[in-house]
PDB file of C-alpha atoms in Angstrom:
ATOM      1  CA  UNK H   1     -13.484  -8.163  -8.905  1.00 67.00           C
ATOM      2  CA  UNK H   2     -14.660  -6.037  -5.978  1.00 89.00           C
ATOM      3  CA  UNK H   3     -12.828  -3.275  -4.154  1.00 92.00           C
ATOM      4  CA  UNK H   4     -12.019  -5.743  -1.356  1.00 93.00           C
ATOM      5  CA  UNK H   5     -10.491  -8.204  -3.822  1.00 95.00           C
ATOM      6  CA  UNK H   6      -8.458  -5.404  -5.396  1.00 95.00           C
ATOM      7  CA  UNK H   7      -7.233  -4.302  -1.952  1.00 95.00           C
ATOM      8  CA  UNK H   8      -6.278  -7.885  -1.049  1.00 96.00           C
ATOM      9  CA  UNK H   9      -4.534  -8.440  -4.398  1.00 96.00           C
ATOM     10  CA  UNK H  10      -2.458  -5.278  -3.974  1.00 98.00           C
ATOM     11  CA  UNK H  11      -1.513  -6.348  -0.424  1.00 97.00           C
ATOM     12  CA  UNK H  12      -0.585  -9.845  -1.657  1.00 97.00           C
ATOM     13  CA  UNK H  13       1.618  -8.396  -4.403  1.00 97.00           C
ATOM     14  CA  UNK H  14       3.363  -6.104  -1.932  1.00 98.00           C
ATOM     15  CA  UNK H  15       3.815  -8.951   0.602  1.00 97.00           C
ATOM     16  CA  UNK H  16       5.674 -10.891  -2.067  1.00 97.00           C
ATOM     17  CA  UNK H  17       7.790  -7.867  -2.988  1.00 97.00           C
ATOM     18  CA  UNK H  18       8.857  -6.983   0.583  1.00 97.00           C
ATOM     19  CA  UNK H  19       9.309 -10.485   2.005  1.00 95.00           C
ATOM     20  CA  UNK H  20      13.080  -9.899   2.205  1.00 92.00           C
ATOM     21  CA  UNK H  21      12.736  -6.537   3.993  1.00 90.00           C
ATOM     22  CA  UNK H  22      13.021  -6.156   7.754  1.00 86.00           C
ATOM     23  CA  UNK H  23      13.946  -3.578  10.358  1.00 82.00           C
ATOM     24  CA  UNK H  24      16.717  -3.999  12.890  1.00 73.00           C
ATOM     25  CA  UNK H  25      15.716  -2.973  16.379  1.00 75.00           C
ATOM     26  CA  UNK H  26      16.936  -3.490  19.934  1.00 74.00           C
ATOM     27  CA  UNK H  27      14.476  -6.394  20.127  1.00 74.00           C
ATOM     28  CA  UNK H  28      15.824  -8.108  17.041  1.00 77.00           C
ATOM     29  CA  UNK H  29      15.074  -8.217  13.348  1.00 81.00           C
ATOM     30  CA  UNK H  30      11.409  -7.643  12.597  1.00 85.00           C
ATOM     31  CA  UNK H  31       9.893  -8.214   9.128  1.00 91.00           C
ATOM     32  CA  UNK H  32       7.796  -5.552   7.415  1.00 95.00           C
ATOM     33  CA  UNK H  33       4.106  -6.458   7.800  1.00 94.00           C
ATOM     34  CA  UNK H  34       1.583  -5.851   5.014  1.00 97.00           C
ATOM     35  CA  UNK H  35      -2.132  -5.434   5.700  1.00 97.00           C
ATOM     36  CA  UNK H  36      -5.196  -5.320   3.461  1.00 96.00           C
ATOM     37  CA  UNK H  37      -7.149  -2.593   5.221  1.00 94.00           C
ATOM     38  CA  UNK H  38      -6.008  -0.621   8.237  1.00 90.00           C
ATOM     39  CA  UNK H  39      -3.174  -2.029  10.353  1.00 88.00           C
ATOM     40  CA  UNK H  40      -4.163  -3.457  13.740  1.00 84.00           C
ATOM     41  CA  UNK H  41      -3.498  -1.505  16.917  1.00 80.00           C
ATOM     42  CA  UNK H  42      -0.128  -2.302  18.483  1.00 72.00           C
ATOM     43  CA  UNK H  43      -0.253  -4.599  21.496  1.00 69.00           C
ATOM     44  CA  UNK H  44       3.474  -4.312  22.168  1.00 66.00           C
ATOM     45  CA  UNK H  45       4.280  -0.613  22.637  1.00 62.00           C
ATOM     46  CA  UNK H  46       7.959  -1.353  23.304  1.00 61.00           C
ATOM     47  CA  UNK H  47       8.263  -2.853  19.838  1.00 61.00           C
ATOM     48  CA  UNK H  48       7.809  -0.575  16.836  1.00 76.00           C
ATOM     49  CA  UNK H  49       6.399  -2.367  13.847  1.00 83.00           C
ATOM     50  CA  UNK H  50       7.245  -1.414  10.292  1.00 91.00           C
ATOM     51  CA  UNK H  51       4.229  -1.949   8.100  1.00 95.00           C
ATOM     52  CA  UNK H  52       2.452  -1.214   4.863  1.00 97.00           C
ATOM     53  CA  UNK H  53      -1.314  -1.027   4.595  1.00 97.00           C
ATOM     54  CA  UNK H  54      -3.522  -1.083   1.493  1.00 98.00           C
ATOM     55  CA  UNK H  55      -7.066   0.149   1.654  1.00 94.00           C
ATOM     56  CA  UNK H  56      -9.682   1.300  -0.824  1.00 95.00           C
ATOM     57  CA  UNK H  57     -10.329   5.007  -0.362  1.00 95.00           C
ATOM     58  CA  UNK H  58     -12.728   5.683  -3.230  1.00 96.00           C
ATOM     59  CA  UNK H  59     -14.708   3.878  -5.924  1.00 95.00           C
ATOM     60  CA  UNK H  60     -15.633   5.547  -9.212  1.00 95.00           C
ATOM     61  CA  UNK H  61     -18.523   4.189 -11.283  1.00 93.00           C
ATOM     62  CA  UNK H  62     -18.862   5.493 -14.819  1.00 85.00           C
ATOM     63  CA  UNK H  63     -20.684   4.573 -18.015  1.00 86.00           C
ATOM     64  CA  UNK H  64     -17.672   2.490 -19.006  1.00 83.00           C
ATOM     65  CA  UNK H  65     -17.612  -1.262 -18.705  1.00 84.00           C
ATOM     66  CA  UNK H  66     -15.367  -1.107 -15.640  1.00 90.00           C
ATOM     67  CA  UNK H  67     -15.350   0.876 -12.421  1.00 94.00           C
ATOM     68  CA  UNK H  68     -12.220   2.215 -10.757  1.00 96.00           C
ATOM     69  CA  UNK H  69     -11.037   1.846  -7.165  1.00 97.00           C
ATOM     70  CA  UNK H  70      -8.402   4.146  -5.657  1.00 98.00           C
ATOM     71  CA  UNK H  71      -6.149   2.336  -3.199  1.00 98.00           C
ATOM     72  CA  UNK H  72      -3.937   4.089  -0.689  1.00 98.00           C
ATOM     73  CA  UNK H  73      -0.741   2.244   0.147  1.00 98.00           C
ATOM     74  CA  UNK H  74       0.561   3.641   3.422  1.00 97.00           C
ATOM     75  CA  UNK H  75       4.074   3.090   4.736  1.00 97.00           C
ATOM     76  CA  UNK H  76       5.175   3.383   8.359  1.00 94.00           C
ATOM     77  CA  UNK H  77       8.798   2.341   8.697  1.00 93.00           C
ATOM     78  CA  UNK H  78      10.655   2.286  12.013  1.00 91.00           C
ATOM     79  CA  UNK H  79      14.250   3.522  11.863  1.00 89.00           C
ATOM     80  CA  UNK H  80      15.991   5.249  14.791  1.00 87.00           C
ATOM     81  CA  UNK H  81      18.694   6.905  12.689  1.00 86.00           C
ATOM     82  CA  UNK H  82      17.753  10.628  12.687  1.00 87.00           C
ATOM     83  CA  UNK H  83      19.970  11.454   9.718  1.00 87.00           C
ATOM     84  CA  UNK H  84      19.669   8.432   7.390  1.00 87.00           C
ATOM     85  CA  UNK H  85      16.451   6.814   8.658  1.00 85.00           C
ATOM     86  CA  UNK H  86      14.326   8.435   5.986  1.00 91.00           C
ATOM     87  CA  UNK H  87      16.269   6.465   3.381  1.00 93.00           C
ATOM     88  CA  UNK H  88      14.646   3.264   4.678  1.00 91.00           C
ATOM     89  CA  UNK H  89      11.268   4.755   3.785  1.00 94.00           C
ATOM     90  CA  UNK H  90      12.362   6.075   0.385  1.00 95.00           C
ATOM     91  CA  UNK H  91      14.015   2.770  -0.525  1.00 95.00           C
ATOM     92  CA  UNK H  92      10.969   0.675   0.390  1.00 96.00           C
ATOM     93  CA  UNK H  93       8.502   3.025  -1.331  1.00 97.00           C
ATOM     94  CA  UNK H  94      10.556   3.002  -4.525  1.00 97.00           C
ATOM     95  CA  UNK H  95      10.875  -0.783  -4.438  1.00 97.00           C
ATOM     96  CA  UNK H  96       7.080  -1.161  -4.127  1.00 98.00           C
ATOM     97  CA  UNK H  97       6.407   1.495  -6.797  1.00 98.00           C
ATOM     98  CA  UNK H  98       8.642  -0.244  -9.322  1.00 98.00           C
ATOM     99  CA  UNK H  99       7.103  -3.645  -8.533  1.00 97.00           C
ATOM    100  CA  UNK H 100       3.577  -2.331  -9.109  1.00 98.00           C
ATOM    101  CA  UNK H 101       4.648  -0.793 -12.415  1.00 98.00           C
ATOM    102  CA  UNK H 102       6.222  -4.020 -13.639  1.00 97.00           C
ATOM    103  CA  UNK H 103       3.131  -6.120 -12.900  1.00 96.00           C
ATOM    104  CA  UNK H 104       0.153  -3.910 -13.756  1.00 97.00           C
ATOM    105  CA  UNK H 105      -2.559  -6.580 -13.783  1.00 96.00           C
ATOM    106  CA  UNK H 106      -3.427  -8.243 -10.479  1.00 94.00           C
ATOM    107  CA  UNK H 107      -5.572 -11.288  -9.893  1.00 91.00           C
ATOM    108  CA  UNK H 108      -5.847 -11.725 -13.644  1.00 90.00           C
ATOM    109  CA  UNK H 109      -8.660  -9.143 -13.782  1.00 87.00           C
ATOM    110  CA  UNK H 110      -7.725  -5.826 -12.216  1.00 92.00           C
ATOM    111  CA  UNK H 111      -5.607  -3.464 -14.320  1.00 95.00           C
ATOM    112  CA  UNK H 112      -3.609  -0.523 -12.966  1.00 97.00           C
ATOM    113  CA  UNK H 113      -4.682   2.912 -14.166  1.00 96.00           C
ATOM    114  CA  UNK H 114      -2.472   5.980 -14.160  1.00 97.00           C
ATOM    115  CA  UNK H 115      -1.369   8.099 -12.431  1.00 96.00           C
ATOM    116  CA  UNK H 116       0.504   6.272  -9.681  1.00 97.00           C
ATOM    117  CA  UNK H 117       1.314   8.984  -7.147  1.00 97.00           C
ATOM    118  CA  UNK H 118       3.464   9.099  -4.032  1.00 97.00           C
ATOM    119  CA  UNK H 119       4.155  11.511  -1.223  1.00 97.00           C
ATOM    120  CA  UNK H 120       6.058  11.755   2.016  1.00 94.00           C
ATOM    121  CA  UNK H 121       4.192  12.841   5.141  1.00 87.00           C
ATOM    122  CA  UNK H 122       5.350  16.120   6.682  1.00 89.00           C
ATOM    123  CA  UNK H 123       6.282  16.463   9.478  1.00 90.00           C
ATOM    124  CA  UNK H 124       7.666  13.002  10.135  1.00 89.00           C
ATOM    125  CA  UNK H 125       6.765  11.304  13.462  1.00 87.00           C
ATOM    126  CA  UNK H 126      10.358  10.166  14.134  1.00 88.00           C
ATOM    127  CA  UNK H 127      11.385   7.324  14.566  1.00 89.00           C
ATOM    128  CA  UNK H 128       8.462   6.195  12.385  1.00 90.00           C
ATOM    129  CA  UNK H 129       8.982   7.388   8.811  1.00 94.00           C
ATOM    130  CA  UNK H 130       5.745   7.683   6.862  1.00 95.00           C
ATOM    131  CA  UNK H 131       4.695   8.039   3.250  1.00 97.00           C
ATOM    132  CA  UNK H 132       2.028   6.823   0.855  1.00 97.00           C
ATOM    133  CA  UNK H 133       1.380   5.796  -2.709  1.00 98.00           C
ATOM    134  CA  UNK H 134      -2.019   6.122  -4.354  1.00 98.00           C
ATOM    135  CA  UNK H 135      -2.865   3.802  -7.215  1.00 98.00           C
ATOM    136  CA  UNK H 136      -6.066   2.991  -9.095  1.00 97.00           C
ATOM    137  CA  UNK H 137      -7.236  -0.340 -10.488  1.00 97.00           C
ATOM    138  CA  UNK H 138     -10.168  -1.389 -12.630  1.00 95.00           C
ATOM    139  CA  UNK H 139     -12.866  -3.435 -10.963  1.00 94.00           C
ATOM    140  CA  UNK H 140     -15.873  -5.125 -12.500  1.00 89.00           C
ATOM    141  CA  UNK H 141     -19.269  -3.527 -12.763  1.00 88.00           C
ATOM    142  CA  UNK H 142     -22.458  -5.563 -12.554  1.00 85.00           C
ATOM    143  CA  UNK H 143     -24.526  -5.837 -15.710  1.00 84.00           C
ATOM    144  CA  UNK H 144     -27.378  -3.357 -15.833  1.00 83.00           C
ATOM    145  CA  UNK H 145     -30.810  -4.933 -15.541  1.00 89.00           C
ATOM    146  CA  UNK H 146     -33.314  -3.399 -17.936  1.00 90.00           C
ATOM    147  CA  UNK H 147     -37.066  -3.872 -17.542  1.00 89.00           C
ATOM    148  CA  UNK H 148     -39.045  -3.945 -20.788  1.00 84.00           C
TER     149      UNK H 148
END
């Protein structure tokens, strides 16, 4: 499994977990989008998308049989409530965190490694509420070729 496959598997898992989530805006109910890699630039500035992105930030190769990829899971959740809006972010981040912990192997080959860490961005760019989780997964290493 490569870092791209790991990124896509994490995004697929999260897509399944958040398929029931949406944000309620003046323009209607909008589902939470999930992207493998960076989210695309908005083409509708009047509409504020809520999204989660998953991208590989670092790969670690060691003498072990497997390498490790660190994946950042970023959250940008639109909620216009200045007092309670942050709860939308906290709720979604916790839901994703628990889902990743309950299914620690993705794609049948990539295993979660600890720690799983989370943080909230400060200051918040209201009405977008932002936070991130960082998680690591094993990925395959090619076999070493030895010349004799």
